[in-house]
Short mmCIF file of C-alpha atoms and ligand atoms in Angstrom, two decimals:
data_model
loop_
_atom_site.label_atom_id
_atom_site.label_comp_id
_atom_site.label_asym_id
_atom_site.label_seq_id
_atom_site.Cartn_x
_atom_site.Cartn_y
_atom_site.Cartn_z
CA MET A 1213 124.63 -68.68 -32.88
CA SER A 1214 124.89 -70.24 -36.31
CA ALA A 1215 128.09 -69.74 -38.24
CA GLY A 1216 128.28 -66.35 -39.87
CA SER A 1217 125.41 -64.81 -37.93
CA ASP A 1218 125.89 -61.43 -36.38
CA ASN A 1219 126.19 -61.85 -32.61
CA ILE A 1220 126.66 -58.17 -31.85
CA LEU A 1221 123.51 -57.14 -33.69
CA PHE A 1222 121.58 -60.06 -32.18
CA GLU A 1223 122.49 -59.08 -28.61
CA TYR A 1224 121.89 -55.41 -29.36
CA LEU A 1225 118.36 -56.20 -30.54
CA LEU A 1226 117.66 -58.39 -27.52
CA ARG A 1227 118.57 -55.53 -25.22
CA LEU A 1228 116.19 -53.18 -27.01
CA GLY A 1229 113.40 -55.72 -27.34
CA ASP A 1230 113.62 -57.12 -23.80
CA ASN A 1231 113.30 -53.65 -22.23
CA CYS A 1232 110.01 -53.20 -24.11
CA LEU A 1233 108.76 -56.73 -23.45
CA ILE A 1234 109.39 -56.80 -19.70
CA LEU A 1235 108.06 -53.29 -19.06
CA SER A 1236 104.99 -54.14 -21.13
CA GLN A 1237 104.41 -57.26 -19.04
CA ARG A 1238 104.79 -55.26 -15.81
CA LEU A 1239 102.32 -52.60 -16.97
CA SER A 1240 99.83 -55.28 -17.99
CA GLU A 1241 99.62 -56.32 -14.32
CA TRP A 1242 97.66 -53.11 -13.79
CA CYS A 1243 94.93 -54.23 -16.17
CA GLY A 1244 91.70 -54.16 -14.17
CA HIS A 1245 93.49 -52.67 -11.14
CA GLY A 1246 94.11 -49.06 -12.24
CA PRO A 1247 93.25 -46.35 -9.69
CA VAL A 1248 90.70 -44.88 -12.12
CA LEU A 1249 89.33 -46.22 -15.39
CA GLU A 1250 91.19 -43.69 -17.56
CA GLU A 1251 94.53 -44.70 -16.02
CA ASP A 1252 93.76 -48.38 -16.37
CA ILE A 1253 93.22 -47.75 -20.08
CA ALA A 1254 96.28 -45.54 -20.41
CA LEU A 1255 98.63 -48.07 -18.78
CA THR A 1256 97.38 -50.93 -20.89
CA ASN A 1257 97.68 -48.81 -24.04
CA VAL A 1258 101.29 -48.01 -23.19
CA ALA A 1259 101.81 -51.72 -22.52
CA LEU A 1260 100.36 -52.52 -25.93
CA ASP A 1261 102.63 -50.03 -27.71
CA LEU A 1262 105.65 -51.52 -25.95
CA LEU A 1263 104.56 -55.05 -26.80
CA GLY A 1264 104.28 -54.07 -30.47
CA GLN A 1265 107.76 -52.58 -30.33
CA ALA A 1266 109.13 -55.70 -28.58
CA ARG A 1267 107.70 -57.83 -31.39
CA LEU A 1268 109.48 -55.76 -34.04
CA TRP A 1269 112.84 -55.91 -32.23
CA LEU A 1270 112.61 -59.60 -31.34
CA SER A 1271 111.43 -60.78 -34.77
CA TYR A 1272 114.41 -59.01 -36.25
CA ALA A 1273 116.68 -60.56 -33.59
CA GLY A 1274 115.39 -64.01 -34.55
CA GLU A 1275 116.12 -63.38 -38.23
CA VAL A 1276 119.61 -62.11 -37.46
CA GLU A 1277 120.38 -65.12 -35.29
CA GLY A 1278 119.40 -67.40 -38.16
CA ARG A 1279 118.51 -70.44 -36.05
CA GLY A 1280 114.83 -70.38 -36.84
CA ARG A 1281 113.72 -68.75 -33.60
CA GLY A 1282 110.87 -66.27 -33.96
CA GLU A 1283 109.57 -63.56 -31.65
CA ASP A 1284 107.48 -66.08 -29.69
CA ASP A 1285 110.39 -68.46 -29.11
CA LEU A 1286 112.50 -65.59 -27.85
CA ALA A 1287 109.77 -64.29 -25.54
CA PHE A 1288 108.49 -67.58 -24.16
CA LEU A 1289 111.36 -70.02 -24.27
CA ARG A 1290 114.35 -68.15 -22.88
CA ASP A 1291 115.36 -68.39 -19.23
CA ALA A 1292 116.02 -65.40 -16.98
CA ARG A 1293 119.79 -65.46 -17.59
CA GLU A 1294 119.17 -65.02 -21.32
CA PHE A 1295 117.12 -61.83 -20.89
CA ARG A 1296 118.95 -58.59 -21.58
CA ASN A 1297 116.62 -55.92 -20.19
CA VAL A 1298 117.82 -53.28 -17.73
CA LEU A 1299 116.93 -53.94 -14.08
CA LEU A 1300 114.76 -50.80 -13.97
CA VAL A 1301 111.96 -52.30 -16.06
CA GLU A 1302 111.59 -55.44 -13.96
CA GLN A 1303 111.05 -53.51 -10.71
CA SER A 1304 107.68 -54.05 -9.02
CA ASN A 1305 104.67 -51.89 -9.72
CA ALA A 1306 104.37 -51.22 -5.95
CA ASP A 1307 102.15 -48.12 -5.67
CA TYR A 1308 101.19 -45.66 -8.39
CA ALA A 1309 104.13 -43.39 -7.57
CA PHE A 1310 106.58 -46.27 -8.21
CA THR A 1311 104.90 -47.23 -11.46
CA THR A 1312 105.00 -43.59 -12.54
CA ALA A 1313 108.63 -43.03 -11.53
CA ARG A 1314 109.77 -46.20 -13.30
CA GLN A 1315 107.90 -45.18 -16.44
CA PHE A 1316 109.21 -41.62 -16.34
CA TYR A 1317 112.88 -42.61 -15.96
CA PHE A 1318 112.49 -45.16 -18.74
CA ASP A 1319 110.48 -42.97 -21.13
CA ALA A 1320 112.94 -40.09 -20.78
CA TRP A 1321 115.78 -42.45 -21.77
CA HIS A 1322 113.75 -44.35 -24.39
CA SER A 1323 112.78 -41.19 -26.21
CA LEU A 1324 116.41 -40.05 -26.46
CA ALA A 1325 117.60 -43.54 -27.37
CA LEU A 1326 115.12 -43.88 -30.25
CA SER A 1327 115.90 -40.46 -31.66
CA GLU A 1328 119.54 -41.62 -31.93
CA LEU A 1329 118.67 -45.08 -33.27
CA MET A 1330 116.64 -43.45 -36.05
CA ARG A 1331 120.02 -42.60 -37.55
CA SER A 1332 121.36 -46.16 -37.29
CA ALA A 1333 123.46 -47.47 -40.17
CA ASP A 1334 121.22 -50.55 -40.06
CA VAL A 1335 118.12 -49.60 -42.06
CA ARG A 1336 115.79 -51.94 -40.20
CA VAL A 1337 116.90 -50.60 -36.79
CA ALA A 1338 116.36 -47.05 -38.06
CA GLU A 1339 112.87 -47.90 -39.34
CA ILE A 1340 111.73 -49.56 -36.11
CA ALA A 1341 113.12 -46.63 -34.10
CA GLU A 1342 111.33 -44.09 -36.30
CA LYS A 1343 108.05 -45.92 -35.82
CA ALA A 1344 108.45 -46.41 -32.06
CA ALA A 1345 109.68 -42.86 -31.40
CA LYS A 1346 106.29 -41.37 -32.23
CA GLU A 1347 104.60 -43.56 -29.64
CA VAL A 1348 107.23 -42.97 -26.97
CA THR A 1349 106.96 -39.18 -27.31
CA TYR A 1350 103.39 -39.59 -26.15
CA HIS A 1351 104.38 -41.94 -23.30
CA LEU A 1352 106.89 -39.39 -22.05
CA GLN A 1353 104.37 -36.55 -22.12
CA ARG A 1354 102.01 -38.62 -20.04
CA SER A 1355 104.51 -39.89 -17.47
CA SER A 1356 105.99 -36.37 -17.07
CA GLU A 1357 102.54 -34.96 -16.39
CA TRP A 1358 101.95 -37.55 -13.68
CA VAL A 1359 105.32 -36.91 -12.01
CA ILE A 1360 104.38 -33.23 -11.84
CA ARG A 1361 100.83 -33.85 -10.72
CA LEU A 1362 101.78 -36.24 -7.93
CA GLY A 1363 104.95 -34.35 -6.94
CA ASP A 1364 103.27 -30.96 -6.85
CA GLY A 1365 100.12 -32.44 -5.32
CA THR A 1366 99.14 -33.18 -1.76
CA GLU A 1367 101.64 -33.75 1.03
CA GLU A 1368 101.00 -37.47 0.81
CA SER A 1369 101.35 -37.70 -2.98
CA ARG A 1370 104.53 -35.62 -2.89
CA HIS A 1371 106.00 -37.84 -0.17
CA ARG A 1372 105.20 -41.00 -2.11
CA MET A 1373 106.55 -39.62 -5.38
CA GLN A 1374 109.80 -38.53 -3.72
CA THR A 1375 110.16 -41.96 -2.08
CA ALA A 1376 109.67 -43.65 -5.46
CA VAL A 1377 112.11 -41.51 -7.45
CA ASP A 1378 114.70 -41.98 -4.68
CA ALA A 1379 114.20 -45.73 -4.51
CA LEU A 1380 114.50 -46.25 -8.26
CA TRP A 1381 117.38 -43.85 -8.79
CA SER A 1382 120.10 -46.50 -8.49
CA TYR A 1383 118.51 -48.34 -11.43
CA THR A 1384 119.00 -45.45 -13.86
CA GLY A 1385 122.79 -45.79 -14.26
CA GLU A 1386 122.50 -48.98 -16.29
CA LEU A 1387 120.66 -47.10 -19.06
CA PHE A 1388 123.84 -45.20 -19.88
CA GLU A 1389 126.34 -48.04 -19.53
CA MET A 1390 128.78 -48.74 -22.35
CA ASP A 1391 130.37 -52.19 -22.56
CA GLU A 1392 132.47 -53.93 -25.19
CA MET A 1393 129.37 -54.84 -27.18
CA ASP A 1394 128.07 -51.27 -27.20
CA ARG A 1395 131.44 -49.95 -28.31
CA SER A 1396 131.57 -52.39 -31.23
CA ALA A 1397 128.00 -51.48 -32.16
CA ARG A 1398 128.88 -47.80 -31.92
CA GLU A 1399 131.88 -48.27 -34.22
CA ARG A 1400 129.65 -49.92 -36.80
CA GLY A 1401 127.18 -47.06 -36.62
CA LEU A 1402 124.45 -49.30 -35.22
CA GLY A 1403 123.64 -47.00 -32.33
CA PRO A 1404 124.87 -44.18 -30.12
CA ASP A 1405 127.29 -43.87 -27.23
CA TRP A 1406 124.75 -44.40 -24.45
CA SER A 1407 126.86 -42.55 -21.91
CA ALA A 1408 126.62 -39.42 -24.04
CA LEU A 1409 122.84 -39.35 -23.58
CA ARG A 1410 123.08 -38.99 -19.82
CA GLU A 1411 123.50 -35.22 -19.75
CA ARG A 1412 120.39 -34.52 -21.85
CA TRP A 1413 118.43 -37.08 -19.81
CA MET A 1414 119.56 -35.42 -16.58
CA GLN A 1415 118.50 -32.00 -17.86
CA TYR A 1416 115.05 -33.23 -18.70
CA VAL A 1417 114.66 -35.04 -15.36
CA ALA A 1418 115.88 -31.96 -13.45
CA ARG A 1419 113.46 -29.67 -15.30
CA THR A 1420 110.52 -31.98 -14.64
CA PHE A 1421 111.44 -32.50 -10.98
CA ALA A 1422 111.75 -28.72 -10.49
CA GLU A 1423 108.20 -28.31 -11.78
CA ALA A 1424 107.09 -31.22 -9.61
CA THR A 1425 108.81 -29.70 -6.52
CA LEU A 1426 110.78 -32.94 -6.16
CA GLU A 1427 114.41 -33.18 -5.12
CA ILE A 1428 116.87 -34.84 -7.45
CA PRO A 1429 118.26 -37.97 -5.79
CA GLN A 1430 121.95 -37.60 -4.97
CA GLY A 1431 123.16 -41.20 -4.88
CA THR A 1432 126.02 -42.12 -7.20
CA TRP A 1433 126.17 -45.89 -6.62
CA MET A 1434 124.33 -47.66 -9.39
CA GLN A 1435 122.89 -51.16 -9.79
CA ARG A 1436 123.93 -53.10 -12.86
CA GLY A 1437 123.74 -56.54 -14.43
CA GLY A 1438 120.45 -56.82 -16.32
CA ARG A 1439 121.99 -56.17 -19.71
CA HIS A 1440 124.35 -59.10 -19.09
CA GLY A 1441 121.61 -61.44 -17.91
CA VAL A 1442 122.14 -60.96 -14.15
CA HIS A 1443 118.68 -60.12 -12.85
CA SER A 1444 116.82 -59.66 -9.61
CA GLU A 1445 114.55 -62.50 -8.49
CA ARG A 1446 111.65 -60.37 -9.69
CA LEU A 1447 112.30 -61.31 -13.31
CA GLY A 1448 111.77 -64.98 -12.42
CA TYR A 1449 108.23 -64.23 -11.25
CA ILE A 1450 107.48 -62.16 -14.35
CA LEU A 1451 108.66 -64.99 -16.61
CA ALA A 1452 106.81 -67.63 -14.61
CA GLU A 1453 103.56 -65.85 -15.39
CA MET A 1454 104.39 -64.76 -18.95
CA GLN A 1455 105.84 -68.11 -20.07
CA PHE A 1456 103.61 -70.53 -18.18
CA LEU A 1457 101.32 -71.50 -21.04
CA GLN A 1458 104.06 -72.19 -23.59
CA ARG A 1459 106.13 -74.09 -21.02
CA ALA A 1460 103.22 -76.24 -19.82
CA TYR A 1461 101.71 -76.78 -23.28
CA PRO A 1462 104.54 -76.35 -25.79
CA GLY A 1463 103.35 -75.00 -29.12
CA ALA A 1464 99.84 -74.19 -27.85
CA LYS A 1465 97.93 -71.84 -30.16
CA TRP A 1466 94.74 -69.85 -29.72
CA MET B 222 91.18 -69.38 -71.07
CA VAL B 223 92.60 -66.94 -68.56
CA SER B 224 90.48 -63.97 -67.66
CA ALA B 225 92.08 -60.54 -67.49
CA GLN B 226 93.46 -59.30 -64.23
CA PRO B 227 91.36 -56.57 -62.60
CA ALA B 228 92.93 -53.14 -62.98
CA ILE B 229 94.85 -51.71 -60.05
CA GLU B 230 92.33 -48.82 -59.74
CA GLN B 231 89.55 -51.39 -59.42
CA ILE B 232 91.42 -53.11 -56.58
CA TRP B 233 91.87 -49.81 -54.76
CA ASP B 234 88.10 -49.29 -55.06
CA TRP B 235 87.43 -52.70 -53.51
CA LEU B 236 89.86 -51.99 -50.68
CA LYS B 237 87.97 -48.75 -50.01
CA GLU B 238 85.07 -50.97 -48.95
CA VAL B 239 87.16 -52.62 -46.20
CA ALA B 240 86.28 -50.75 -43.01
CA ASP B 241 88.65 -50.30 -40.10
CA PRO B 242 87.29 -52.66 -37.40
CA GLU B 243 87.64 -50.07 -34.64
CA VAL B 244 86.67 -46.92 -36.55
CA PRO B 245 84.18 -48.35 -39.06
CA VAL B 246 83.43 -44.97 -40.61
CA LEU B 247 86.91 -45.05 -42.18
CA SER B 248 88.23 -47.57 -44.67
CA VAL B 249 91.73 -48.99 -44.63
CA VAL B 250 92.43 -46.75 -47.63
CA ASP B 251 91.06 -43.62 -45.87
CA LEU B 252 93.39 -44.33 -42.94
CA GLY B 253 96.45 -44.59 -45.18
CA ILE B 254 97.18 -48.14 -44.05
CA VAL B 255 97.35 -49.40 -47.66
CA ARG B 256 100.53 -47.96 -49.18
CA ASP B 257 100.79 -49.81 -52.48
CA VAL B 258 99.03 -52.32 -54.72
CA GLN B 259 100.88 -54.14 -57.51
CA TRP B 260 100.45 -57.16 -59.71
CA ILE B 261 103.55 -59.31 -59.99
CA ALA B 262 104.00 -59.50 -63.72
CA GLY B 263 103.18 -62.92 -65.14
CA ALA B 264 102.60 -64.50 -61.73
CA ARG B 265 98.91 -63.61 -61.32
CA GLN B 266 99.81 -62.67 -57.78
CA LEU B 267 98.83 -59.46 -56.09
CA VAL B 268 101.17 -57.71 -53.65
CA ILE B 269 99.66 -55.26 -51.17
CA THR B 270 101.94 -53.17 -49.00
CA ILE B 271 100.48 -52.02 -45.71
CA THR B 272 101.82 -50.06 -42.76
CA PRO B 273 100.66 -50.41 -39.14
CA THR B 274 99.09 -47.43 -37.39
CA TYR B 275 100.61 -48.25 -33.98
CA CYS B 276 103.25 -50.96 -33.36
CA GLY B 277 100.92 -52.92 -31.12
CA CYS B 278 97.65 -52.25 -32.94
CA PRO B 279 95.64 -55.43 -32.37
CA ALA B 280 93.42 -54.66 -35.37
CA MET B 281 96.14 -55.33 -37.96
CA ASP B 282 95.43 -59.08 -38.12
CA ALA B 283 91.70 -58.45 -38.55
CA ILE B 284 92.45 -55.84 -41.22
CA THR B 285 94.61 -58.17 -43.31
CA ALA B 286 92.01 -60.95 -42.97
CA ASP B 287 89.25 -58.54 -44.08
CA MET B 288 91.29 -57.41 -47.09
CA ARG B 289 91.92 -61.02 -48.12
CA SER B 290 88.25 -61.95 -47.92
CA MET B 291 87.19 -58.82 -49.83
CA LEU B 292 89.62 -59.71 -52.64
CA ALA B 293 88.62 -63.38 -52.57
CA LYS B 294 85.02 -62.28 -53.16
CA HIS B 295 86.24 -60.75 -56.43
CA GLY B 296 88.16 -63.89 -57.37
CA ILE B 297 91.64 -62.78 -56.31
CA GLU B 298 93.09 -65.43 -54.07
CA ARG B 299 96.82 -65.18 -54.52
CA VAL B 300 97.57 -62.16 -52.36
CA GLU B 301 100.79 -61.41 -50.58
CA ILE B 302 100.53 -58.75 -47.89
CA ARG B 303 103.80 -57.05 -47.05
CA GLN B 304 104.36 -54.86 -44.03
CA GLN B 305 106.33 -51.66 -44.35
CA LEU B 306 107.39 -49.50 -41.39
CA SER B 307 108.97 -46.52 -43.08
CA PRO B 308 107.79 -43.83 -43.66
CA ALA B 309 106.03 -44.20 -40.31
CA TRP B 310 102.25 -43.88 -40.46
CA THR B 311 100.88 -40.42 -39.81
CA THR B 312 97.35 -39.08 -39.42
CA ASP B 313 98.25 -36.50 -42.10
CA TRP B 314 97.50 -39.29 -44.61
CA ILE B 315 93.81 -39.18 -43.66
CA SER B 316 92.10 -37.03 -46.31
CA GLY B 317 90.02 -33.94 -45.52
CA GLU B 318 86.93 -35.73 -46.77
CA ALA B 319 87.58 -38.67 -44.42
CA LYS B 320 88.19 -36.27 -41.52
CA ALA B 321 84.78 -34.71 -42.18
CA ARG B 322 83.22 -38.18 -41.99
CA LEU B 323 84.96 -38.78 -38.64
CA LEU B 324 83.47 -35.55 -37.31
CA ASP B 325 79.97 -36.56 -38.44
CA PHE B 326 80.50 -39.88 -36.68
CA GLY B 327 81.19 -38.04 -33.41
CA ILE B 328 84.98 -38.35 -33.30
CA ALA B 329 87.00 -35.12 -33.39
CA PRO B 330 89.46 -35.54 -36.30
CA PRO B 331 93.24 -35.25 -35.84
CA ALA B 332 94.94 -31.88 -36.32
CA ASN B 333 97.38 -31.63 -39.19
CA ARG B 334 100.84 -32.64 -38.00
CA ALA B 335 102.51 -30.80 -40.86
CA VAL B 336 100.95 -27.59 -39.52
CA ASP B 337 101.28 -28.16 -35.78
CA VAL B 338 103.93 -30.63 -34.71
CA THR B 339 104.09 -29.55 -31.08
CA GLU B 340 101.03 -31.18 -29.60
CA ILE B 341 99.78 -34.71 -30.09
CA VAL B 342 96.68 -33.82 -28.11
CA PRO B 343 95.91 -30.29 -29.30
CA ALA B 344 95.12 -27.61 -26.73
CA VAL B 345 91.75 -26.73 -28.25
CA VAL B 346 89.46 -29.38 -29.71
CA ALA B 347 85.95 -28.50 -30.80
CA CYS B 348 83.13 -30.73 -29.55
CA PRO B 349 81.91 -32.89 -32.47
CA ARG B 350 78.30 -32.52 -31.29
CA CYS B 351 77.75 -28.85 -30.39
CA ARG B 352 81.06 -27.47 -31.84
CA SER B 353 81.82 -25.69 -28.57
CA ARG B 354 85.53 -25.02 -28.12
CA ARG B 355 85.19 -25.24 -24.33
CA THR B 356 86.40 -28.83 -23.89
CA GLU B 357 88.86 -30.64 -21.62
CA VAL B 358 91.01 -33.78 -21.73
CA LEU B 359 89.62 -36.65 -19.68
CA SER B 360 92.28 -39.17 -20.66
CA ARG B 361 95.19 -39.13 -23.07
CA PHE B 362 94.23 -42.68 -24.02
CA GLY B 363 90.73 -43.56 -25.16
CA SER B 364 89.03 -46.75 -26.24
CA THR B 365 91.80 -47.57 -28.73
CA ALA B 366 95.47 -46.63 -29.12
CA CYS B 367 94.62 -44.04 -31.77
CA LYS B 368 92.14 -42.04 -29.69
CA ALA B 369 92.06 -39.78 -26.61
CA LEU B 370 89.02 -39.03 -24.46
CA TYR B 371 87.68 -35.48 -24.05
CA ARG B 372 84.61 -33.88 -22.48
CA CYS B 373 82.58 -30.91 -23.68
CA LEU B 374 82.00 -28.29 -20.97
CA ASP B 375 78.88 -26.94 -22.71
CA CYS B 376 76.86 -29.97 -23.78
CA LEU B 377 78.67 -32.09 -21.13
CA GLU B 378 79.06 -35.07 -23.48
CA PRO B 379 82.31 -37.04 -23.46
CA PHE B 380 83.78 -37.67 -26.92
CA ASP B 381 86.69 -39.37 -28.66
CA VAL B 382 89.50 -37.43 -30.33
CA PHE B 383 91.54 -39.09 -33.05
CA LYS B 384 95.12 -38.35 -31.91
CA GLN B 385 97.47 -36.54 -34.20
CA HIS B 386 100.27 -38.99 -34.94
ZN1 ZN C 912 79.43 -30.17 -26.88
#
């Protein structure tokens, strides 16, 4: 950080931007592999929205840091330990139930998070959140529909959906974690108390699972670390693919 | 000898000739992408404020390039294009006349958000070809971020719906 730059805001923006960037990259892996054409298009459109949001958060982060790094430098030239996304978004696509469960858990949180960030004391944060919230409302409608359709579907689809929501459950706790940084940000009016969003998130998940005839996972032990740069090995593979060109040919342009 | 600067209204008229690359029946002005046009006093520099439709809309770069070349054709080369996020773009900024053009083009226009804020993809969309109201959603996402894909149950044709946003 350069002298006088705002480290709390910088880290806060990285956390928001990296969630969008890494999930976008994961969803892009489906391009050309979707189970049906409409879903291939839908997943890549969601990926595109999230990439656009990542660009807004990371460009702002670069400006706040004040060391001349732009959105591209932050996306392509940071190592895994410098990424601040939650572990949930770096989980593998696996089958369609896993992709859907991951998206649903994230969208349900993202939608609540943005509606709070729209009231941020930082005008730029509030503006980006207002813009992104409209897109994420649509993402959540879509992922909720798929959870219901697969959950309340055939025996096989229900079994797969239940397996996926169970397997990813331990990655949801990190979304509501409050650390020193979050508390400072909260005091400055930058953003909400994440832990306070958990109840509303849980209500929405429970309502959707009831309609989907899925059982709510009961585990209480939660994975953590992504927001502090401690990731699963999966992130390394994502970055290897995403960053390859800029690492092999620094400064390459289309 | 310095020629007079074109009037702001004239510039708006020129921008109305810049078509959206993905929905060519609408101009960037019809879509509400252009929010403001101003001359910087004394600097002979034009400032255009635009707002993106969707955060990741890949057409924004093409749109700014098209606006620059349209203005260059009329001798305006010093153009600064500023991006503004708030208020967030809404399909309510598309005029009734432009919505009618969309319909003629075969794309069902967006419902008015100010009237119905509950559904982004409205429950009932009339087919732009035969006007039947017996239609169904094929995909919430169509060929671009701003459209969804529907099918008419009477004439059986699939069609695009411009999503309310
Ligand atoms: Zn029809």
